[in-house]
PDB file of C-alpha atoms in Angstrom:
ATOM      1  CA  MET A   1     -37.033  11.937  19.176  1.00  0.00           C
ATOM      2  CA  ALA A   2     -36.850  13.198  22.880  1.00  0.00           C
ATOM      3  CA  ILE A   3     -34.206  11.884  24.512  1.00  0.00           C
ATOM      4  CA  HIS A   4     -34.797  12.239  28.826  1.00  0.00           C
ATOM      5  CA  LYS A   5     -31.977  12.270  30.397  1.00  0.00           C
ATOM      6  CA  ILE A   6     -32.492   9.141  34.046  1.00  0.00           C
ATOM      7  CA  HIS A   7     -31.024   7.595  36.921  1.00  0.00           C
ATOM      8  CA  THR A   8     -30.452   4.059  37.443  1.00  0.00           C
ATOM      9  CA  LYS A   9     -32.356   4.366  41.569  1.00  0.00           C
ATOM     10  CA  HIS A  10     -35.106   5.468  39.914  1.00  0.00           C
ATOM     11  CA  ILE A  11     -35.856   2.958  36.582  1.00  0.00           C
ATOM     12  CA  ASN A  12     -37.885  -0.279  38.053  1.00  0.00           C
ATOM     13  CA  LEU A  13     -37.362  -2.700  37.245  1.00  0.00           C
ATOM     14  CA  ALA A  14     -40.589  -4.666  36.557  1.00  0.00           C
ATOM     15  CA  ASP A  15     -41.266  -1.755  33.841  1.00  0.00           C
ATOM     16  CA  VAL A  16     -37.779  -2.119  31.744  1.00  0.00           C
ATOM     17  CA  CYS A  17     -38.154  -6.068  31.992  1.00  0.00           C
ATOM     18  CA  ALA A  18     -41.465  -5.376  29.791  1.00  0.00           C
ATOM     19  CA  LEU A  19     -40.145  -2.878  27.402  1.00  0.00           C
ATOM     20  CA  LYS A  20     -39.626  -4.706  23.693  1.00  0.00           C
ATOM     21  CA  ILE A  21     -37.358  -1.403  22.914  1.00  0.00           C
ATOM     22  CA  LEU A  22     -35.234   0.441  25.579  1.00  0.00           C
ATOM     23  CA  ASP A  23     -33.360   3.060  24.535  1.00  0.00           C
ATOM     24  CA  LEU A  24     -31.193   4.438  27.388  1.00  0.00           C
ATOM     25  CA  SER A  25     -28.561   6.346  25.203  1.00  0.00           C
ATOM     26  CA  LEU A  26     -26.002   9.882  26.876  1.00  0.00           C
ATOM     27  CA  ASN A  27     -27.882   8.523  30.354  1.00  0.00           C
ATOM     28  CA  LYS A  28     -25.019   7.694  32.462  1.00  0.00           C
ATOM     29  CA  ILE A  29     -25.680   4.740  33.820  1.00  0.00           C
ATOM     30  CA  GLY A  30     -22.251   3.326  33.531  1.00  0.00           C
ATOM     31  CA  ASN A  31     -21.532  -1.133  34.192  1.00  0.00           C
ATOM     32  CA  THR A  32     -24.167  -1.072  37.659  1.00  0.00           C
ATOM     33  CA  GLY A  33     -26.365  -0.010  35.622  1.00  0.00           C
ATOM     34  CA  ALA A  34     -25.051  -2.122  32.369  1.00  0.00           C
ATOM     35  CA  ALA A  35     -25.730  -5.285  34.722  1.00  0.00           C
ATOM     36  CA  SER A  36     -28.348  -4.063  36.821  1.00  0.00           C
ATOM     37  CA  MET A  37     -30.236  -5.134  33.029  1.00  0.00           C
ATOM     38  CA  GLY A  38     -29.601  -8.114  32.632  1.00  0.00           C
ATOM     39  CA  PRO A  39     -32.069 -10.067  34.585  1.00  0.00           C
ATOM     40  CA  CYS A  40     -33.900  -8.058  31.959  1.00  0.00           C
ATOM     41  CA  LEU A  41     -33.338  -9.461  28.747  1.00  0.00           C
ATOM     42  CA  HIS A  42     -35.080 -11.895  27.602  1.00  0.00           C
ATOM     43  CA  ASN A  43     -38.382  -9.470  26.827  1.00  0.00           C
ATOM     44  CA  MET A  44     -36.011  -7.206  24.899  1.00  0.00           C
ATOM     45  CA  GLU A  45     -35.812  -7.197  21.525  1.00  0.00           C
ATOM     46  CA  GLN A  46     -33.296  -3.582  20.552  1.00  0.00           C
ATOM     47  CA  LEU A  47     -31.525  -2.790  23.759  1.00  0.00           C
ATOM     48  CA  ILE A  48     -30.041   0.592  23.174  1.00  0.00           C
ATOM     49  CA  LEU A  49     -26.855   1.692  25.131  1.00  0.00           C
ATOM     50  CA  PHE A  50     -25.224   5.085  22.753  1.00  0.00           C
ATOM     51  CA  ARG A  51     -23.107   6.991  25.364  1.00  0.00           C
ATOM     52  CA  CYS A  52     -24.147   5.446  28.722  1.00  0.00           C
ATOM     53  CA  GLU A  53     -20.451   5.625  30.458  1.00  0.00           C
ATOM     54  CA  ILE A  54     -19.933   1.600  30.377  1.00  0.00           C
ATOM     55  CA  GLY A  55     -16.979  -0.550  30.421  1.00  0.00           C
ATOM     56  CA  SER A  56     -16.443  -3.862  29.305  1.00  0.00           C
ATOM     57  CA  GLU A  57     -16.822  -4.874  32.870  1.00  0.00           C
ATOM     58  CA  GLY A  58     -20.795  -3.735  32.282  1.00  0.00           C
ATOM     59  CA  VAL A  59     -20.403  -5.583  28.540  1.00  0.00           C
ATOM     60  CA  GLU A  60     -20.060  -8.634  31.133  1.00  0.00           C
ATOM     61  CA  LYS A  61     -22.204  -8.362  33.072  1.00  0.00           C
ATOM     62  CA  LEU A  62     -24.663  -7.458  30.122  1.00  0.00           C
ATOM     63  CA  CYS A  63     -23.422 -10.449  27.828  1.00  0.00           C
ATOM     64  CA  ASP A  64     -24.464 -12.974  31.111  1.00  0.00           C
ATOM     65  CA  GLY A  65     -28.318 -12.315  30.547  1.00  0.00           C
ATOM     66  CA  VAL A  66     -27.293 -12.212  27.176  1.00  0.00           C
ATOM     67  CA  LYS A  67     -25.575 -15.815  26.870  1.00  0.00           C
ATOM     68  CA  LYS A  68     -29.005 -17.090  28.577  1.00  0.00           C
ATOM     69  CA  LEU A  69     -31.835 -15.886  25.924  1.00  0.00           C
ATOM     70  CA  THR A  70     -33.776 -18.577  24.817  1.00  0.00           C
ATOM     71  CA  LYS A  71     -34.772 -15.407  21.532  1.00  0.00           C
ATOM     72  CA  PRO A  72     -31.727 -13.479  19.937  1.00  0.00           C
ATOM     73  CA  LEU A  73     -31.373  -9.681  20.465  1.00  0.00           C
ATOM     74  CA  LYS A  74     -32.484  -7.773  17.458  1.00  0.00           C
ATOM     75  CA  ILE A  75     -30.263  -5.516  18.183  1.00  0.00           C
ATOM     76  CA  LEU A  76     -28.151  -4.011  20.641  1.00  0.00           C
ATOM     77  CA  ASP A  77     -26.501  -0.751  20.629  1.00  0.00           C
ATOM     78  CA  LEU A  78     -22.798   0.489  23.022  1.00  0.00           C
ATOM     79  CA  SER A  79     -21.828   2.574  20.658  1.00  0.00           C
ATOM     80  CA  TRP A  80     -20.084   5.281  22.189  1.00  0.00           C
ATOM     81  CA  ASN A  81     -18.878   4.040  24.469  1.00  0.00           C
ATOM     82  CA  LYS A  82     -14.531   2.591  26.031  1.00  0.00           C
ATOM     83  CA  ILE A  83     -15.260  -0.754  26.223  1.00  0.00           C
ATOM     84  CA  GLY A  84     -11.619  -0.977  24.643  1.00  0.00           C
ATOM     85  CA  ASN A  85     -10.698  -4.535  23.838  1.00  0.00           C
ATOM     86  CA  THR A  86     -11.677  -6.581  26.936  1.00  0.00           C
ATOM     87  CA  GLY A  87     -15.746  -5.656  26.949  1.00  0.00           C
ATOM     88  CA  ALA A  88     -14.929  -6.323  22.279  1.00  0.00           C
ATOM     89  CA  ALA A  89     -13.351 -10.274  23.492  1.00  0.00           C
ATOM     90  CA  THR A  90     -15.843 -10.690  26.050  1.00  0.00           C
ATOM     91  CA  LEU A  91     -18.727  -9.852  23.384  1.00  0.00           C
ATOM     92  CA  SER A  92     -17.467 -13.122  21.520  1.00  0.00           C
ATOM     93  CA  PRO A  93     -18.986 -15.612  22.826  1.00  0.00           C
ATOM     94  CA  CYS A  94     -22.723 -13.812  22.933  1.00  0.00           C
ATOM     95  CA  LEU A  95     -22.665 -12.835  19.693  1.00  0.00           C
ATOM     96  CA  HIS A  96     -24.867 -16.485  18.668  1.00  0.00           C
ATOM     97  CA  ASN A  97     -27.480 -13.926  20.899  1.00  0.00           C
ATOM     98  CA  MET A  98     -28.323 -11.641  19.019  1.00  0.00           C
ATOM     99  CA  GLU A  99     -28.823 -10.032  14.689  1.00  0.00           C
ATOM    100  CA  GLU A 100     -26.769  -7.009  14.201  1.00  0.00           C
ATOM    101  CA  LEU A 101     -24.298  -5.158  16.766  1.00  0.00           C
ATOM    102  CA  ILE A 102     -23.751  -1.778  17.160  1.00  0.00           C
ATOM    103  CA  LEU A 103     -19.976  -1.159  18.479  1.00  0.00           C
ATOM    104  CA  TRP A 104     -19.235   3.093  16.938  1.00  0.00           C
ATOM    105  CA  GLU A 105     -16.450   4.504  18.945  1.00  0.00           C
ATOM    106  CA  CYS A 106     -15.964   2.098  22.141  1.00  0.00           C
ATOM    107  CA  GLY A 107     -11.713   2.158  21.759  1.00  0.00           C
ATOM    108  CA  ILE A 108     -11.630  -1.743  19.787  1.00  0.00           C
ATOM    109  CA  GLY A 109      -8.383  -2.610  18.048  1.00  0.00           C
ATOM    110  CA  SER A 110      -7.288  -5.147  16.051  1.00  0.00           C
ATOM    111  CA  GLU A 111      -6.552  -7.127  19.383  1.00  0.00           C
ATOM    112  CA  GLY A 112      -9.828  -7.004  20.454  1.00  0.00           C
ATOM    113  CA  VAL A 113     -11.623  -7.013  16.482  1.00  0.00           C
ATOM    114  CA  GLU A 114      -9.195 -10.791  16.080  1.00  0.00           C
ATOM    115  CA  LYS A 115     -11.375 -11.550  19.585  1.00  0.00           C
ATOM    116  CA  LEU A 116     -14.932 -10.834  17.873  1.00  0.00           C
ATOM    117  CA  CYS A 117     -13.744 -12.787  14.443  1.00  0.00           C
ATOM    118  CA  ASP A 118     -13.204 -15.858  16.730  1.00  0.00           C
ATOM    119  CA  GLY A 119     -17.131 -15.781  17.649  1.00  0.00           C
ATOM    120  CA  VAL A 120     -18.895 -14.941  13.705  1.00  0.00           C
ATOM    121  CA  LYS A 121     -16.214 -18.022  13.016  1.00  0.00           C
ATOM    122  CA  LYS A 122     -18.550 -19.976  15.106  1.00  0.00           C
ATOM    123  CA  LEU A 123     -21.915 -18.820  15.453  1.00  0.00           C
ATOM    124  CA  ARG A 124     -24.873 -20.665  13.036  1.00  0.00           C
ATOM    125  CA  LYS A 125     -26.539 -17.891  11.884  1.00  0.00           C
ATOM    126  CA  PRO A 126     -24.678 -14.656  10.035  1.00  0.00           C
ATOM    127  CA  LEU A 127     -24.666 -11.894  12.006  1.00  0.00           C
ATOM    128  CA  LYS A 128     -27.585  -9.233  10.133  1.00  0.00           C
ATOM    129  CA  ILE A 129     -25.252  -6.533  11.181  1.00  0.00           C
ATOM    130  CA  LEU A 130     -21.843  -5.553  12.357  1.00  0.00           C
ATOM    131  CA  ASP A 131     -20.892  -2.377  12.831  1.00  0.00           C
ATOM    132  CA  LEU A 132     -17.412  -1.042  13.634  1.00  0.00           C
ATOM    133  CA  THR A 133     -17.493   2.503  12.652  1.00  0.00           C
ATOM    134  CA  ASP A 134     -14.609   4.720  14.084  1.00  0.00           C
ATOM    135  CA  ASN A 135     -12.449   2.125  15.566  1.00  0.00           C
ATOM    136  CA  LYS A 136      -9.270   2.462  14.515  1.00  0.00           C
ATOM    137  CA  ILE A 137      -8.859  -1.943  13.041  1.00  0.00           C
ATOM    138  CA  GLY A 138      -5.883  -0.521  10.828  1.00  0.00           C
ATOM    139  CA  ASN A 139      -5.408  -2.441   8.050  1.00  0.00           C
ATOM    140  CA  THR A 140      -4.760  -5.615  10.797  1.00  0.00           C
ATOM    141  CA  GLY A 141      -7.835  -5.544  11.913  1.00  0.00           C
ATOM    142  CA  ALA A 142      -9.648  -4.899   8.538  1.00  0.00           C
ATOM    143  CA  ALA A 143      -7.053  -8.963   7.882  1.00  0.00           C
ATOM    144  CA  SER A 144      -8.857 -10.346  11.206  1.00  0.00           C
ATOM    145  CA  LEU A 145     -12.408  -9.586   9.411  1.00  0.00           C
ATOM    146  CA  SER A 146     -11.713 -11.931   6.582  1.00  0.00           C
ATOM    147  CA  PRO A 147     -12.408 -15.224   7.549  1.00  0.00           C
ATOM    148  CA  CYS A 148     -15.199 -14.280   8.873  1.00  0.00           C
ATOM    149  CA  LEU A 149     -16.694 -12.934   5.902  1.00  0.00           C
ATOM    150  CA  HIS A 150     -18.546 -15.002   6.039  1.00  0.00           C
ATOM    151  CA  ASN A 151     -21.195 -15.406   9.253  1.00  0.00           C
ATOM    152  CA  MET A 152     -22.086 -11.418   8.174  1.00  0.00           C
ATOM    153  CA  GLU A 153     -23.976  -9.669   5.683  1.00  0.00           C
ATOM    154  CA  GLN A 154     -23.084  -6.727   6.629  1.00  0.00           C
ATOM    155  CA  LEU A 155     -20.006  -5.265   7.277  1.00  0.00           C
ATOM    156  CA  ILE A 156     -19.105  -1.556   7.499  1.00  0.00           C
ATOM    157  CA  LEU A 157     -15.646   0.046   8.445  1.00  0.00           C
ATOM    158  CA  ARG A 158     -16.039   3.366   9.095  1.00  0.00           C
ATOM    159  CA  GLU A 159     -13.302   5.452   9.836  1.00  0.00           C
ATOM    160  CA  CYS A 160     -10.701   2.880  10.908  1.00  0.00           C
ATOM    161  CA  GLU A 161      -7.666   3.616   9.868  1.00  0.00           C
ATOM    162  CA  ILE A 162      -7.703   0.834   6.546  1.00  0.00           C
ATOM    163  CA  GLY A 163      -5.398   1.305   3.877  1.00  0.00           C
ATOM    164  CA  SER A 164      -4.061  -1.021   1.004  1.00  0.00           C
ATOM    165  CA  GLU A 165      -3.387  -3.663   2.453  1.00  0.00           C
ATOM    166  CA  GLY A 166      -6.147  -4.067   4.458  1.00  0.00           C
ATOM    167  CA  VAL A 167      -8.262  -3.838   1.992  1.00  0.00           C
ATOM    168  CA  GLU A 168      -6.136  -6.294   0.121  1.00  0.00           C
ATOM    169  CA  LYS A 169      -7.086  -9.477   3.256  1.00  0.00           C
ATOM    170  CA  LEU A 170     -10.421  -8.552   3.076  1.00  0.00           C
ATOM    171  CA  CYS A 171     -11.009  -8.646  -0.446  1.00  0.00           C
ATOM    172  CA  ASP A 172      -9.685 -12.393  -0.871  1.00  0.00           C
ATOM    173  CA  GLY A 173     -12.393 -12.862   2.315  1.00  0.00           C
ATOM    174  CA  VAL A 174     -14.870 -11.927  -0.135  1.00  0.00           C
ATOM    175  CA  LYS A 175     -13.458 -13.284  -3.243  1.00  0.00           C
ATOM    176  CA  LYS A 176     -13.926 -16.505  -1.399  1.00  0.00           C
ATOM    177  CA  LEU A 177     -17.998 -16.154  -0.179  1.00  0.00           C
ATOM    178  CA  ARG A 178     -20.037 -18.355  -1.853  1.00  0.00           C
ATOM    179  CA  LYS A 179     -23.339 -15.570  -1.450  1.00  0.00           C
ATOM    180  CA  PRO A 180     -22.054 -12.343  -2.292  1.00  0.00           C
ATOM    181  CA  MET A 181     -22.688  -9.496   1.000  1.00  0.00           C
ATOM    182  CA  GLU A 182     -25.445  -7.704   0.999  1.00  0.00           C
ATOM    183  CA  LEU A 183     -23.407  -4.345   2.489  1.00  0.00           C
ATOM    184  CA  LEU A 184     -19.978  -3.667   3.013  1.00  0.00           C
ATOM    185  CA  ASN A 185     -18.675   0.186   4.476  1.00  0.00           C
ATOM    186  CA  LEU A 186     -14.978   1.527   3.891  1.00  0.00           C
ATOM    187  CA  SER A 187     -15.958   4.620   3.566  1.00  0.00           C
ATOM    188  CA  GLU A 188     -13.380   7.292   4.926  1.00  0.00           C
ATOM    189  CA  ASN A 189     -10.649   4.629   5.475  1.00  0.00           C
ATOM    190  CA  TRP A 190      -7.051   5.566   3.419  1.00  0.00           C
ATOM    191  CA  LEU A 191      -7.783   4.475   0.143  1.00  0.00           C
ATOM    192  CA  THR A 192      -6.056   5.419  -2.638  1.00  0.00           C
ATOM    193  CA  ASP A 193      -5.666   3.511  -6.529  1.00  0.00           C
ATOM    194  CA  GLU A 194      -3.650   0.947  -4.656  1.00  0.00           C
ATOM    195  CA  SER A 195      -7.098  -0.508  -3.577  1.00  0.00           C
ATOM    196  CA  THR A 196      -9.149  -0.321  -6.577  1.00  0.00           C
ATOM    197  CA  GLU A 197      -7.521  -3.811  -7.867  1.00  0.00           C
ATOM    198  CA  SER A 198      -8.234  -5.346  -4.748  1.00  0.00           C
ATOM    199  CA  LEU A 199     -11.448  -4.427  -4.829  1.00  0.00           C
ATOM    200  CA  ALA A 200     -12.000  -4.207  -8.336  1.00  0.00           C
ATOM    201  CA  GLN A 201     -11.596  -8.418  -7.911  1.00  0.00           C
ATOM    202  CA  CYS A 202     -14.060  -8.661  -5.429  1.00  0.00           C
ATOM    203  CA  VAL A 203     -17.038  -6.374  -5.915  1.00  0.00           C
ATOM    204  CA  HIS A 204     -19.036  -9.237  -8.091  1.00  0.00           C
ATOM    205  CA  ASN A 205     -20.185 -10.506  -4.341  1.00  0.00           C
ATOM    206  CA  ILE A 206     -21.067  -7.030  -2.373  1.00  0.00           C
ATOM    207  CA  ASN A 207     -24.594  -5.729  -3.013  1.00  0.00           C
ATOM    208  CA  PHE A 208     -23.440  -2.560  -2.278  1.00  0.00           C
ATOM    209  CA  LEU A 209     -20.218  -0.775  -1.509  1.00  0.00           C
ATOM    210  CA  GLN A 210     -19.635   2.441  -0.378  1.00  0.00           C
ATOM    211  CA  VAL A 211     -16.582   4.149  -0.548  1.00  0.00           C
ATOM    212  CA  TRP A 212     -17.308   7.521   0.097  1.00  0.00           C
ATOM    213  CA  ALA A 213     -14.603  10.438   1.080  1.00  0.00           C
ATOM    214  CA  ASN A 214     -11.959   8.615  -0.280  1.00  0.00           C
ATOM    215  CA  ARG A 215      -8.489   9.208  -1.903  1.00  0.00           C
ATOM    216  CA  PHE A 216      -9.937   7.654  -5.877  1.00  0.00           C
ATOM    217  CA  THR A 217      -9.664   9.221  -8.771  1.00  0.00           C
ATOM    218  CA  GLU A 218     -12.107   9.354 -10.921  1.00  0.00           C
ATOM    219  CA  ALA A 219      -9.960   6.230 -12.965  1.00  0.00           C
ATOM    220  CA  GLY A 220     -10.040   3.989 -10.447  1.00  0.00           C
ATOM    221  CA  LYS A 221     -13.768   4.203  -9.344  1.00  0.00           C
ATOM    222  CA  ASN A 222     -14.452   3.602 -13.106  1.00  0.00           C
ATOM    223  CA  LEU A 223     -12.787   0.213 -12.727  1.00  0.00           C
ATOM    224  CA  ILE A 224     -14.937  -0.849  -9.676  1.00  0.00           C
ATOM    225  CA  ARG A 225     -17.933   0.392 -11.679  1.00  0.00           C
ATOM    226  CA  SER A 226     -16.420  -1.799 -14.150  1.00  0.00           C
ATOM    227  CA  LYS A 227     -16.343  -5.189 -12.667  1.00  0.00           C
ATOM    228  CA  SER A 228     -19.388  -4.843 -10.187  1.00  0.00           C
ATOM    229  CA  ARG A 229     -23.010  -6.501 -10.385  1.00  0.00           C
ATOM    230  CA  GLY A 230     -24.652  -4.168  -7.506  1.00  0.00           C
ATOM    231  CA  LYS A 231     -24.621  -0.599  -6.500  1.00  0.00           C
ATOM    232  CA  VAL A 232     -21.091   1.585  -5.976  1.00  0.00           C
ATOM    233  CA  GLU A 233     -21.718   4.525  -3.763  1.00  0.00           C
ATOM    234  CA  PHE A 234     -18.131   6.529  -3.931  1.00  0.00           C
ATOM    235  CA  TYR A 235     -20.056   9.426  -2.665  1.00  0.00           C
TER     236      TYR A 235
END
C-alpha cells in the first residue's frame, strides 16, 4: 500500500470527517494536526497515526474528541509517537470509547502503564487489543497490568524488557481470570526457564501464548506445552 505524505494545511476537514478509515502514517502532522482531528472523530472507525510526530499535547486534544464519541473507535494507532507517560495517562479516561489501542514504541514506562490500567479497570466492556510493543515497561509495568487483565482480550508485550519477576505478577492475574485471554504475547523479552513455572501455572487460561525469541530450554518449553489447553508459539 502506497503512503502519500501530506501537510495539515492541505487537509480538507470536510473530506476527513466523511472517512471511516484515516491513515496518516509518516506524515509530520504534530500536535496541531492531531488537535484538528478532534472534531472529526465521530465519523471515523479507524484512525492510524503511525510516526506522525505527535506528543502528549496532541494526544490530549485527540482524547477530548474521543471522550465525546457516541460509538467507539475500532482502532486507534499512535505507534512511534513520543507520547510518553503523560500521553498514556491522558489516554486512560477515554479508553471506554475505543476497541483496540496500538502504542508501539511510544516512550511509555511503568508509570504510564499504571495510569492506563487505572482506565482499563473501569471499563464496562473489555478492550479487544492493547499493544504496548517496544515500550520499556519492565517488571514494574508488567505487575501493573496484572489487576486489569480481566478487561482486555489480547495483550501484546513484545520487547518490553520483562523478566521472570514481571511474568510471575502477570500470571497471578491470568490465573484469576473467569474467562481465558484470547492472546498474550511476551515475545522478545528476557524470559528464561525461571519463568516457565509461572507460565505453566497460568497457560491453561490463555488461548494463544506467544513467547518467541526468549531464552527457554527445550525442557522449559515442554513444561509450558504440557499445561497448555490452547496454542503456544515459541518461534
